[in-house]
Coordinates of C-alpha atoms and ligand atoms in Angstrom, one line a residue:
X1 CA -18.8 20.4 18.3
X2 CA -17.3 23.8 19.3
X3 CA -16.2 25.8 16.4
X4 CA -12.6 27.1 16.3
X5 CA -11.5 30.3 14.5
X6 CA -9.2 29.7 11.5
X7 CA -5.9 31.0 12.7
X8 CA -3.0 29.5 10.7
X9 CA -0.3 30.3 13.3
X10 CA -2.4 28.5 16.0
X11 CA -3.0 25.6 13.7
X12 CA 0.7 25.3 12.9
X13 CA 1.4 24.9 16.6
X14 CA -0.7 21.8 16.6
X15 CA 1.6 20.1 14.1
X16 CA 4.9 19.2 15.8
X17 CA 6.6 18.2 12.6
X18 CA 6.3 21.7 11.2
X19 CA 8.8 23.1 13.7
X20 CA 11.6 20.8 12.6
X21 CA 14.3 22.0 10.2
X22 CA 15.4 20.3 7.0
X23 CA 18.9 20.8 5.6
X24 CA 19.5 23.6 8.1
X25 CA 16.3 25.5 7.1
X26 CA 12.8 25.7 8.4
X27 CA 10.7 22.9 6.8
X28 CA 8.3 24.2 4.1
X29 CA 6.0 21.3 3.6
X30 CA 4.2 21.6 0.2
X31 CA 3.5 17.9 -0.4
X32 CA 0.2 17.3 1.5
X33 CA -1.4 15.9 -1.6
X34 CA 1.0 13.0 -1.2
X35 CA 0.4 12.7 2.5
X36 CA -0.6 15.3 5.1
X37 CA 0.9 15.9 8.5
X38 CA -0.8 15.0 11.7
X39 CA -1.8 17.3 14.5
X40 CA -1.2 16.5 18.2
X41 CA -4.9 15.7 18.6
X42 CA -4.5 12.8 16.1
X43 CA -1.2 11.6 17.5
X44 CA -2.6 11.8 21.1
X45 CA -5.8 9.9 20.1
X46 CA -3.7 7.0 18.6
X47 CA -1.3 6.9 21.5
X48 CA -4.2 7.0 24.1
X49 CA -5.8 4.1 22.3
X50 CA -2.6 2.1 22.3
X51 CA -1.9 2.9 25.9
X52 CA -5.3 2.4 27.3
X53 CA -7.6 0.4 25.1
X54 CA -5.7 -1.8 22.7
X55 CA -7.5 -5.1 22.0
X56 CA -8.9 -7.0 19.1
X57 CA -12.3 -5.4 18.2
X58 CA -15.4 -7.6 17.8
X59 CA -13.7 -10.7 19.2
X60 CA -13.6 -10.7 23.0
X61 CA -16.1 -10.5 25.8
X62 CA -13.6 -8.7 28.1
X63 CA -13.7 -5.0 28.8
X64 CA -10.8 -3.9 26.6
X65 CA -12.2 -5.8 23.6
X66 CA -15.5 -4.1 24.1
X67 CA -13.9 -0.7 24.4
X68 CA -11.8 -1.3 21.2
X69 CA -15.0 -2.4 19.4
X70 CA -16.9 0.7 20.7
X71 CA -14.1 3.0 19.6
X72 CA -13.9 1.4 16.1
X73 CA -17.6 1.5 15.5
X74 CA -17.8 5.0 16.9
X75 CA -15.1 6.1 14.4
X76 CA -17.3 4.6 11.7
X77 CA -20.2 6.8 12.8
X78 CA -18.1 9.9 13.0
X79 CA -16.6 9.4 9.5
X80 CA -20.0 8.7 8.1
X81 CA -21.3 11.9 9.5
X82 CA -18.3 13.9 8.2
X83 CA -18.9 12.9 4.6
X84 CA -22.7 12.9 4.9
X85 CA -23.2 9.1 4.4
X86 CA -26.8 8.2 5.0
X87 CA -25.9 5.3 7.3
X88 CA -22.7 4.3 9.1
X89 CA -23.2 0.8 7.6
X90 CA -22.3 2.3 4.3
X91 CA -18.8 3.0 5.6
X92 CA -16.3 0.2 5.0
X93 CA -12.8 0.6 6.4
X94 CA -10.0 -0.4 4.1
X95 CA -6.3 0.5 4.0
X96 CA -6.5 3.4 1.6
X97 CA -8.3 4.7 -1.5
X98 CA -6.4 2.2 -3.7
X99 CA -7.7 -0.7 -1.7
X100 CA -11.2 0.8 -1.8
X101 CA -11.2 0.9 -5.6
X102 CA -9.8 -2.7 -5.8
X103 CA -12.6 -3.8 -3.4
X104 CA -15.2 -2.4 -5.7
X105 CA -13.6 -3.8 -8.8
X106 CA -13.7 -7.3 -7.3
X107 CA -16.7 -7.3 -5.1
X108 CA -19.0 -5.4 -7.5
X109 CA -17.1 -5.6 -10.8
X110 CA -16.7 -9.4 -10.8
X111 CA -20.4 -9.9 -10.1
X112 CA -21.7 -7.3 -12.5
X113 CA -19.4 -6.7 -15.4
X114 CA -19.3 -9.0 -18.4
X115 CA -17.5 -9.3 -21.7
X116 CA -18.5 -6.4 -24.0
X117 CA -19.5 -4.1 -21.1
X118 CA -17.7 -0.8 -20.8
X119 CA -16.1 0.9 -17.8
X120 CA -15.8 4.7 -18.4
X121 CA -12.8 6.3 -16.8
X122 CA -11.2 9.7 -17.4
X123 CA -7.8 10.8 -18.7
X124 CA -7.1 12.6 -15.4
X125 CA -7.4 9.5 -13.1
X126 CA -4.8 8.5 -10.7
X127 CA -3.4 5.0 -11.5
X128 CA -5.3 3.6 -8.5
X129 CA -8.5 4.4 -10.4
X130 CA -7.3 2.9 -13.6
X131 CA -5.3 -0.2 -12.9
X132 CA -8.0 -2.0 -10.9
X133 CA -10.3 -1.5 -14.0
X134 CA -7.6 -2.8 -16.3
X135 CA -7.4 -5.9 -14.2
X136 CA -11.2 -6.3 -14.2
X137 CA -11.2 -5.9 -18.0
X138 CA -8.7 -8.7 -18.2
X139 CA -10.8 -10.9 -16.0
X140 CA -14.1 -10.2 -17.7
X141 CA -13.4 -9.0 -21.3
X142 CA -14.9 -5.6 -20.6
X143 CA -13.6 -2.5 -22.4
X144 CA -12.1 0.6 -20.8
X145 CA -12.9 4.0 -22.4
X146 CA -11.5 7.3 -21.2
X147 CA -13.3 10.7 -21.1
X148 CA -10.9 13.3 -22.5
X149 CA -9.5 16.3 -20.6
X150 CA -9.7 19.8 -22.2
X151 CA -6.7 22.1 -22.6
X152 CA -7.9 24.1 -19.6
X153 CA -7.7 20.9 -17.4
X154 CA -11.5 20.4 -17.2
X155 CA -13.2 17.2 -18.2
X156 CA -14.9 17.2 -21.6
X157 CA -18.4 16.9 -20.4
X158 CA -19.9 16.8 -23.9
X159 CA -17.7 13.8 -24.7
X160 CA -18.7 12.2 -21.4
X161 CA -22.4 12.4 -22.3
X162 CA -21.7 11.1 -25.8
X163 CA -19.8 8.2 -24.5
X164 CA -22.6 7.1 -22.1
X165 CA -24.5 4.2 -23.6
X166 CA -26.3 1.0 -22.3
X167 CA -23.0 -0.8 -22.6
X168 CA -21.4 1.4 -19.8
X169 CA -21.7 -0.5 -16.6
X170 CA -19.6 1.8 -14.4
X171 CA -18.2 5.3 -14.5
X172 CA -15.0 5.7 -12.4
X173 CA -14.0 9.3 -11.9
X174 CA -12.0 11.4 -9.6
X175 CA -13.7 14.1 -7.6
X176 CA -10.6 16.3 -7.5
X177 CA -7.6 15.8 -9.7
X178 CA -4.3 15.2 -7.9
X179 CA -2.4 17.0 -10.7
X180 CA -4.8 19.8 -11.8
X181 CA -6.9 20.4 -8.7
X182 CA -9.9 20.3 -11.1
X183 CA -13.2 19.6 -9.2
X184 CA -15.4 17.4 -11.3
X185 CA -19.2 17.9 -11.1
X186 CA -19.8 14.5 -9.6
X187 CA -23.4 15.0 -8.8
X188 CA -24.1 15.8 -12.4
X189 CA -21.9 12.9 -13.6
X190 CA -23.7 10.6 -11.2
X191 CA -27.2 11.7 -12.4
X192 CA -26.1 11.2 -16.1
X193 CA -24.5 7.8 -15.3
X194 CA -27.6 6.6 -13.5
X195 CA -29.9 7.8 -16.3
X196 CA -27.8 5.7 -18.6
X197 CA -28.2 2.7 -16.3
X198 CA -24.6 2.7 -15.1
X199 CA -23.1 2.9 -11.6
X200 CA -20.5 5.4 -10.5
X201 CA -17.4 5.2 -8.3
X202 CA -15.9 8.5 -7.2
X203 CA -12.3 8.8 -6.1
X204 CA -12.4 11.3 -3.3
X205 CA -8.8 11.0 -2.2
X206 CA -8.1 14.7 -3.0
X207 CA -11.6 15.9 -2.2
X208 CA -12.5 14.8 1.3
X209 CA -9.4 16.6 2.8
X210 CA -10.2 19.9 1.0
X211 CA -13.9 20.3 0.4
X212 CA -17.1 19.9 2.3
X213 CA -18.3 16.6 0.9
X214 CA -21.9 15.6 1.2
X215 CA -22.4 12.1 -0.2
X216 CA -26.2 12.3 0.3
X217 CA -26.3 14.8 -2.5
X218 CA -23.3 13.5 -4.5
X219 CA -25.2 10.4 -5.5
X220 CA -22.2 8.2 -5.9
X221 CA -22.7 4.4 -5.6
X222 CA -19.1 4.1 -4.3
X223 CA -16.9 6.8 -2.9
X224 CA -13.3 6.1 -1.8
X225 CA -10.7 8.1 0.2
X226 CA -7.6 7.8 2.3
X227 CA -7.1 8.9 5.9
X228 CA -3.5 9.9 5.5
X229 CA -4.3 12.8 3.2
X230 CA -6.7 14.3 5.7
X231 CA -4.5 14.5 8.8
X232 CA -5.2 10.9 9.8
X233 CA -2.8 8.0 10.0
X234 CA -1.5 5.9 7.1
X235 CA -3.1 2.5 6.6
X236 CA -6.7 3.5 7.1
X237 CA -9.0 4.5 4.3
X238 CA -12.7 4.3 3.5
X239 CA -15.0 3.1 0.7
X240 CA -18.5 4.3 1.2
X241 CA -20.9 1.8 -0.5
X242 CA -24.4 3.0 -1.1
X243 CA -26.8 0.5 0.7
X244 CA -28.7 -0.1 -2.5
X245 CA -25.5 -1.7 -3.9
X246 CA -24.9 -4.1 -1.0
X247 CA -26.9 -6.9 -2.4
X248 CA -25.2 -6.6 -5.8
X249 CA -21.8 -7.4 -4.3
X250 CA -19.8 -10.5 -3.6
X251 CA -17.3 -10.5 -0.6
X252 CA -13.9 -9.2 -1.4
X253 CA -11.4 -10.9 0.9
X254 CA -12.4 -14.0 2.9
X255 CA -11.5 -14.8 6.5
X256 CA -12.3 -13.9 10.0
X257 CA -14.7 -11.0 10.9
X258 CA -16.6 -11.1 7.6
X259 CA -18.5 -14.4 8.2
X260 CA -21.8 -15.5 9.8
X261 CA -21.3 -19.3 9.8
X262 CA -18.4 -21.4 8.5
X263 CA -18.5 -25.1 7.7
X264 CA -15.4 -26.9 6.4
X265 CA -16.5 -26.6 2.8
X266 CA -18.8 -23.5 2.8
X267 CA -19.5 -20.3 4.6
X268 CA -22.2 -17.6 4.9
X269 CA -21.3 -13.9 5.3
X270 CA -21.9 -11.2 7.8
X271 CA -23.9 -8.1 6.8
X272 CA -22.1 -5.1 5.2
X273 CA -19.9 -3.3 6.2
X274 CA -18.3 -6.1 8.1
X275 CA -18.7 -8.5 5.1
X276 CA -16.1 -6.4 3.4
X277 CA -13.7 -6.1 6.4
X278 CA -11.9 -9.5 6.6
X279 CA -9.4 -10.0 9.3
X280 CA -8.3 -7.9 12.3
X281 CA -9.2 -4.3 11.5
X282 CA -6.9 -1.2 11.9
X283 CA -8.6 0.0 15.0
X284 CA -5.9 2.6 15.9
X285 CA -6.1 3.9 12.3
X286 CA -9.8 4.3 12.6
X287 CA -9.4 6.0 16.0
X288 CA -6.8 8.4 14.4
X289 CA -9.0 9.1 11.4
X290 CA -12.0 9.9 13.7
X291 CA -9.7 12.4 15.6
X292 CA -8.7 13.9 12.2
X293 CA -12.3 14.3 11.3
X294 CA -13.0 16.0 14.6
X295 CA -10.1 18.4 14.0
X296 CA -11.3 19.3 10.6
X297 CA -14.9 19.7 11.7
X298 CA -13.9 22.0 14.5
X299 CA -12.4 24.4 12.0
X300 CA -15.2 23.8 9.5
X301 CA -14.6 22.4 6.0
X302 CA -15.8 25.6 4.4
X303 CA -13.0 27.5 6.2
X304 CA -10.4 24.8 5.3
X305 CA -11.5 24.9 1.7
X306 CA -11.4 28.7 1.5
X307 CA -7.8 28.8 3.0
X308 CA -6.5 26.2 0.5
X309 CA -8.2 28.0 -2.4
X310 CA -6.7 31.3 -1.4
X311 CA -3.2 29.7 -1.2
X312 CA -3.7 28.0 -4.5
X313 CA -4.7 31.3 -6.1
X314 CA -1.7 33.1 -4.6
X315 CA 0.6 30.4 -5.8
X316 CA -0.6 30.7 -9.3
X317 CA -0.2 34.4 -9.1
X318 CA 3.4 34.4 -7.9
X319 CA 4.5 31.5 -10.1
X320 CA 3.3 33.3 -13.1
X321 CA 5.9 35.9 -12.2
X322 CA 8.7 33.4 -12.6
X323 CA 10.1 33.3 -16.1
X324 CA 9.5 30.0 -17.9
X325 CA 6.8 28.7 -15.6
X326 CA 4.0 26.8 -17.3
X327 CA 0.9 26.1 -15.1
X328 CA -1.5 23.3 -15.5
X329 CA -5.2 23.2 -14.6
X330 CA -7.8 25.8 -14.0
X331 CA -7.4 28.7 -11.6
X332 CA -9.0 28.1 -8.2
X333 CA -12.8 28.7 -8.2
X334 CA -15.9 26.6 -8.2
X335 CA -14.3 24.0 -10.3
X336 CA -10.8 24.0 -8.8
X337 CA -9.9 23.3 -5.2
X338 CA -6.5 25.1 -5.5
X339 CA -5.1 22.4 -3.3
X340 CA -2.3 21.6 -5.8
X341 CA -0.5 23.5 -8.4
X342 CA 1.4 21.6 -11.1
X343 CA 4.0 23.4 -13.2
X344 CA 7.0 23.0 -15.4
X345 CA 9.9 25.4 -15.5
X346 CA 11.4 25.9 -18.9
X347 CA 14.7 24.2 -19.3
X348 CA 14.8 22.8 -15.7
X349 CA 13.7 19.2 -15.3
X350 CA 11.0 18.7 -12.6
X351 CA 13.5 16.4 -10.6
X352 CA 16.0 19.2 -10.6
X353 CA 13.3 21.7 -9.5
X354 CA 12.4 19.4 -6.6
X355 CA 16.0 18.9 -5.6
X356 CA 16.9 22.6 -5.6
X357 CA 13.8 23.3 -3.5
X358 CA 14.8 20.5 -1.2
X359 CA 18.1 22.2 -0.5
X360 CA 16.1 25.2 0.7
X361 CA 13.9 23.0 3.0
X362 CA 10.9 23.1 0.6
X363 CA 9.2 19.7 0.0
X364 CA 7.3 19.3 -3.2
X365 CA 6.7 16.4 -5.6
X366 CA 8.1 15.8 -9.1
X367 CA 7.3 13.1 -11.5
X368 CA 4.2 11.7 -13.2
X369 CA 2.1 11.8 -10.0
X370 CA 0.7 8.3 -10.8
X371 CA -1.2 10.0 -13.7
X372 CA 0.8 8.9 -16.8
X373 CA -2.2 9.3 -19.2
X374 CA -2.6 12.9 -18.1
X375 CA 1.1 13.6 -18.5
X376 CA 0.8 12.2 -22.1
X377 CA -2.3 14.4 -22.6
X378 CA -0.3 17.5 -21.8
X379 CA 2.8 16.1 -23.6
X380 CA 5.1 16.4 -20.6
X381 CA 7.1 13.5 -19.1
X382 CA 6.6 14.9 -15.6
X383 CA 5.7 18.0 -13.7
X384 CA 6.6 19.6 -10.4
X385 CA 3.7 19.8 -8.0
X386 CA 3.3 21.9 -4.9
X387 CA 0.3 21.2 -2.7
X388 CA -1.3 23.2 0.1
X389 CA -3.2 22.5 3.2
X390 CA -4.6 24.2 6.2
X391 CA -1.2 24.7 7.9
X392 CA 0.5 26.5 4.9
X393 CA 1.1 30.2 4.8
X394 CA 1.4 33.0 2.3
X395 CA 5.1 33.3 3.2
X396 CA 5.7 29.7 2.3
X397 CA 4.0 30.2 -1.1
X398 CA 6.1 33.2 -1.8
X399 CA 9.3 31.4 -0.7
X400 CA 8.4 28.6 -3.2
X401 CA 8.5 31.2 -6.1
X402 CA 11.7 32.7 -4.8
X403 CA 13.4 29.3 -4.8
X404 CA 12.2 28.6 -8.3
X405 CA 13.9 31.7 -9.5
X406 CA 17.1 30.2 -8.0
X407 CA 16.5 27.0 -9.8
X408 CA 16.1 28.9 -13.0
X409 CA 19.4 30.7 -12.4
X410 CA 21.2 27.5 -11.7
X411 CA 19.8 25.4 -14.6
X412 CA 18.1 27.6 -17.1
X413 CA 21.2 28.2 -19.2
X414 CA 20.7 24.6 -20.4
X415 CA 17.2 25.4 -21.5
X416 CA 15.4 22.3 -22.9
X417 CA 16.9 18.9 -23.8
X418 CA 19.3 17.5 -26.3
X419 CA 18.9 16.9 -29.9
X420 CA 17.7 13.4 -30.6
X421 CA 17.7 11.2 -33.7
X422 CA 15.5 12.6 -36.5
X423 CA 12.9 9.8 -36.3
X424 CA 13.7 8.2 -32.9
X425 CA 11.9 8.6 -29.6
X426 CA 13.7 11.9 -28.9
X427 CA 12.9 13.5 -32.2
X428 CA 10.4 16.0 -30.8
X429 CA 12.8 17.7 -28.5
X430 CA 14.7 20.8 -29.4
X431 CA 18.5 21.0 -29.4
X432 CA 20.2 22.5 -26.4
X433 CA 21.6 26.0 -26.2
X434 CA 24.6 26.1 -23.9
X435 CA 25.5 29.3 -22.1
X436 CA 27.6 29.5 -18.9
X437 CA 25.7 28.8 -15.7
X438 CA 24.9 31.6 -13.3
X439 CA 25.4 30.2 -9.9
X440 CA 22.7 30.9 -7.3
X441 CA 22.9 33.7 -4.8
X442 CA 25.3 32.7 -2.1
X443 CA 22.6 33.3 0.6
X444 CA 20.8 30.3 -0.8
X445 CA 23.8 28.0 -1.3
X446 CA 24.8 25.1 0.8
X447 CA 28.0 25.3 2.8
X448 CA 31.0 24.4 0.7
X449 CA 32.2 20.9 0.8
X450 CA 31.9 17.7 -1.3
X451 CA 28.3 18.4 -2.0
X452 CA 29.1 21.7 -3.5
X453 CA 32.0 20.6 -5.7
X454 CA 30.1 17.4 -6.8
X455 CA 27.2 19.6 -7.8
X456 CA 29.4 21.8 -9.9
X457 CA 30.8 18.7 -11.7
X458 CA 27.3 17.5 -12.4
X459 CA 26.2 20.9 -13.5
X460 CA 29.2 21.3 -15.8
X461 CA 28.5 18.0 -17.5
X462 CA 24.8 18.9 -17.8
X463 CA 25.5 22.2 -19.4
X464 CA 28.4 21.0 -21.6
X465 CA 27.7 17.4 -22.3
X466 CA 30.2 15.1 -24.0
X467 CA 29.1 12.5 -26.5
X468 CA 27.1 14.7 -28.7
X469 CA 28.9 14.2 -32.0
X470 CA 27.6 11.5 -34.3
X471 CA 29.6 8.2 -34.4
X472 CA 29.9 6.7 -37.8
X473 CA 29.6 3.0 -38.1
X474 CA 28.1 2.4 -34.6
X475 CA 27.5 -1.4 -34.2
X476 CA 25.4 -1.1 -31.1
X477 CA 22.5 1.3 -30.6
X478 CA 20.1 1.0 -27.6
X479 CA 17.3 3.1 -26.2
X480 CA 16.4 3.5 -22.5
X481 CA 13.6 5.2 -20.6
X482 CA 12.9 5.8 -17.0
X483 CA 9.2 5.4 -16.7
X484 CA 9.1 7.3 -13.4
X485 CA 10.0 10.6 -14.9
X486 CA 10.0 9.9 -18.7
X487 CA 13.7 10.5 -19.1
X488 CA 15.0 9.0 -22.3
X489 CA 18.4 8.2 -23.7
X490 CA 20.0 6.7 -26.8
X491 CA 23.5 5.2 -26.6
X492 CA 25.4 4.4 -29.8
X493 CA 28.7 2.6 -29.6
X494 CA 31.3 1.9 -32.2
X495 CA 33.7 -0.9 -31.3
X496 CA 37.1 -1.5 -32.6
X497 CA 37.9 -5.0 -31.5
X498 CA 37.8 -5.0 -27.7
X499 CA 38.0 -1.2 -27.5
X500 CA 35.2 1.4 -27.4
X501 CA 36.2 3.6 -30.3
X502 CA 33.2 5.9 -30.4
X503 CA 30.2 6.8 -28.2
X504 CA 27.3 9.0 -28.8
X505 CA 24.9 9.6 -25.9
X506 CA 21.7 11.5 -26.7
X507 CA 19.2 12.1 -24.0
X508 CA 16.5 14.2 -22.5
X509 CA 16.2 14.3 -18.8
X510 CA 17.2 15.8 -15.5
X511 CA 20.7 17.1 -14.7
X512 CA 21.6 13.8 -13.1
X513 CA 20.7 11.5 -16.0
X514 CA 22.2 14.0 -18.6
X515 CA 25.4 14.4 -16.6
X516 CA 25.7 10.7 -16.1
X517 CA 25.4 10.2 -19.8
X518 CA 28.0 12.8 -20.5
X519 CA 30.4 11.1 -18.0
X520 CA 29.7 7.8 -19.7
X521 CA 30.7 9.2 -23.0
X522 CA 33.9 10.8 -21.7
X523 CA 35.0 8.0 -19.4
X524 CA 34.3 5.0 -21.7
X525 CA 35.7 6.3 -25.0
X526 CA 39.0 4.5 -25.7
X527 CA 38.5 2.0 -22.9
X528 CA 38.1 -1.8 -23.4
X529 CA 34.7 -3.4 -22.8
X530 CA 36.1 -5.2 -19.8
X531 CA 37.1 -1.8 -18.2
X532 CA 33.7 -0.4 -19.0
X533 CA 32.0 -3.3 -17.2
X534 CA 34.3 -2.7 -14.2
X535 CA 33.3 1.0 -14.1
X536 CA 29.6 0.2 -14.4
X537 CA 29.9 -2.3 -11.4
X538 CA 31.8 0.4 -9.5
X539 CA 29.1 2.9 -10.2
X540 CA 26.4 0.5 -9.0
X541 CA 28.4 -0.3 -5.9
X542 CA 28.9 3.4 -5.1
X543 CA 25.2 4.1 -5.5
X544 CA 24.4 1.2 -3.2
X545 CA 26.8 2.6 -0.6
X546 CA 29.1 -0.5 -1.0
X547 CA 32.9 -0.3 -1.0
X548 CA 34.6 -0.1 -4.4
X549 CA 37.2 -2.6 -5.5
X550 CA 40.6 -1.3 -4.2
X551 CA 42.2 0.2 -7.3
X552 CA 39.1 1.4 -9.1
X553 CA 39.1 5.1 -9.9
X554 CA 35.6 6.3 -10.9
X555 CA 36.7 9.7 -12.2
X556 CA 33.9 12.2 -12.6
X557 CA 31.4 9.5 -11.6
X558 CA 32.5 10.2 -8.0
X559 CA 30.4 13.3 -8.2
X560 CA 27.3 11.1 -8.2
X561 CA 28.2 9.7 -4.8
X562 CA 25.7 11.8 -2.8
X563 CA 22.8 10.2 -4.7
X564 CA 23.0 6.9 -2.8
X565 CA 20.6 8.3 -0.3
X566 CA 18.1 9.3 -3.0
X567 CA 16.7 6.1 -4.6
X568 CA 14.7 8.0 -7.2
X569 CA 17.8 9.8 -8.4
X570 CA 19.9 6.6 -8.4
X571 CA 17.6 5.5 -11.3
X572 CA 18.4 8.8 -13.1
X573 CA 22.1 8.2 -12.7
X574 CA 22.0 4.6 -13.9
X575 CA 19.8 5.2 -16.9
X576 CA 22.5 5.8 -19.5
X577 CA 24.7 3.1 -18.0
X578 CA 22.1 0.4 -18.0
X579 CA 21.1 1.4 -21.5
X580 CA 24.7 1.0 -22.6
X581 CA 24.9 -2.3 -20.7
X582 CA 21.8 -3.8 -22.1
X583 CA 22.7 -2.8 -25.7
X584 CA 26.0 -4.5 -25.3
X585 CA 24.4 -7.6 -23.8
X586 CA 21.8 -7.8 -26.6
X587 CA 24.6 -7.4 -29.1
X588 CA 26.4 -10.3 -27.4
X589 CA 29.4 -8.2 -26.6
X590 CA 29.1 -8.7 -22.9
X591 CA 27.4 -11.5 -21.0
X592 CA 24.4 -10.9 -18.8
X593 CA 25.7 -8.5 -16.2
X594 CA 22.2 -7.1 -16.1
X595 CA 21.3 -5.8 -12.6
X596 CA 18.0 -5.2 -11.0
X597 CA 18.3 -1.5 -11.6
X598 CA 18.2 -1.9 -15.4
X599 CA 15.1 -4.0 -15.2
X600 CA 13.3 -1.2 -13.7
X601 CA 13.8 1.0 -16.7
X602 CA 12.4 0.3 -20.2
X603 CA 14.8 -0.3 -22.9
X604 CA 14.6 -1.1 -26.6
X605 CA 16.0 -0.5 -30.0
X606 CA 16.2 3.2 -30.7
Ligands
LIG1 N1 -6.6 9.0 -6.0 C1 -6.0 10.2 -6.0 C2 -6.7 11.3 -6.7 C3 -4.8 10.4 -5.3 O1 -4.3 11.6 -5.2 C4 -4.2 9.3 -4.6 C5 -3.0 9.5 -3.8 N2 -2.0 10.2 -4.5 C6 -4.9 8.1 -4.6 C7 -6.0 7.9 -5.3 C8 -4.3 6.9 -4.0 O2 -4.3 7.0 -2.6 P1 -3.6 5.9 -1.7 O3 -2.2 5.8 -2.1 O4 -3.7 6.5 -0.3 O5 -4.4 4.7 -1.9

């Protein structure tokens, strides 16, 4: 393959989406760890396949079917070469990394894991390398144990070695952390696992896009990754199954393609990898993935890795300049890919960070990143995460830092959360200090209009929340939590007959959930329960984009109207209200008006 020089500007021209604008600004795409963008070469390969060769692979004797089969099997060969698999028959196409782990948990796990056995995971795993093992443990009675993560974001390798024992049947570990960018020494882990008689599955979802991966030397029994994080299409992923493991596995899904002979009451199976690919395969996905692999190979994975590492290092350098930033994970180097940087900004909730950045066209992630055990390990409900790839530039990294300064100026006066009950779920959070907001530089502000005035109402409630004073004699007290971001709220209500005589709303969360709680306290106090239910229904209708009942005035709640297009933030806005509602229902004050939204949050006694 002809090598191509690593020229970021030339690379960017291959990615049509990078020239679009977002909210009137140039798109700065820093979310490639969630999914990467696709170059023309991939888009063209998929389109060419659909226009010229689409047919069902493996099934027909006609020319198109043969061509589709050849393209599909050729993609398998190219992907195998790219990751250094010893044989293309080790490459099983699946939908994504998640399906790869589930395939192994069923096909290998069900046949090899018994009650009392152990599966060793790590605290830094993505949920997709945890939940399939939880399900296997439920099916088999096996036990899950987790290798701890050190303060610096590296795995505790001494603990790992100490936890290995003859009981461990499988080690399931990520190659590169999607939150910390830590590179785990998978070859060493594989050697140690094998010496202890265990097998090892490596989650390469964040490694294959960013590092030269050589499975020949990595020694993993199972290695999974997704096409959509490495310039390929969604819906195609890979699990590389070492040939020595083939005979230890049962089929995963049953159906066409994966069989040799079928009787009405029994069947025999095709050889791997086809044994594990039931049903019509995603041929266009495989073709697109092969084109992505060619694109990356032409640049050279060493060059791609060096570029990402450099951007990661620069990001950490400039973010350290921003007051109140806390960075997670090691600095880029031999044990960090630099492909992601996770951070928190003191006093600014990660959701608010992401939303301010979005206003400036910068796309990042905020939340638990499907790594809740790791969030707990670092005692944060969520982080913001910027991620980098071959098309990102130094200027984009610097712009990220500049926008964070703006986010701080907008929200930092609120520094930290609200005071919670002394022994309740909010106890560990510091009381707020409220100083007047410094609004951002006009250069970086949206044009005036509803959006601007709504934002000012939200910010005002966030910085000067109502409902902070204790209520004596509250009959109803309920706690709610949004598991997506860890926001929590306690609502205490004192009733005087039909009337809401006192409300206290204590919470810790983003500007939207805190402001919504403040509006709840100010709007509901003095109203009847029936009026409160009407307002709640009106809020839900507004957030679904439905018309309001004719005479209903939502007051300051109207400022939340722009959230209807942001489903994640809708949950933030509803949290205090559904917590109030569920508390009243449980207390028997109102009948079950309980909507789907509240079921998505976790509630309980405070
Ligand atoms: N593992 C890691 C480390 C990931 O980052 C991700 C995606 N965020 C996954 C697994 C799951 O990938 P997919 O959703 O494509 O199955």
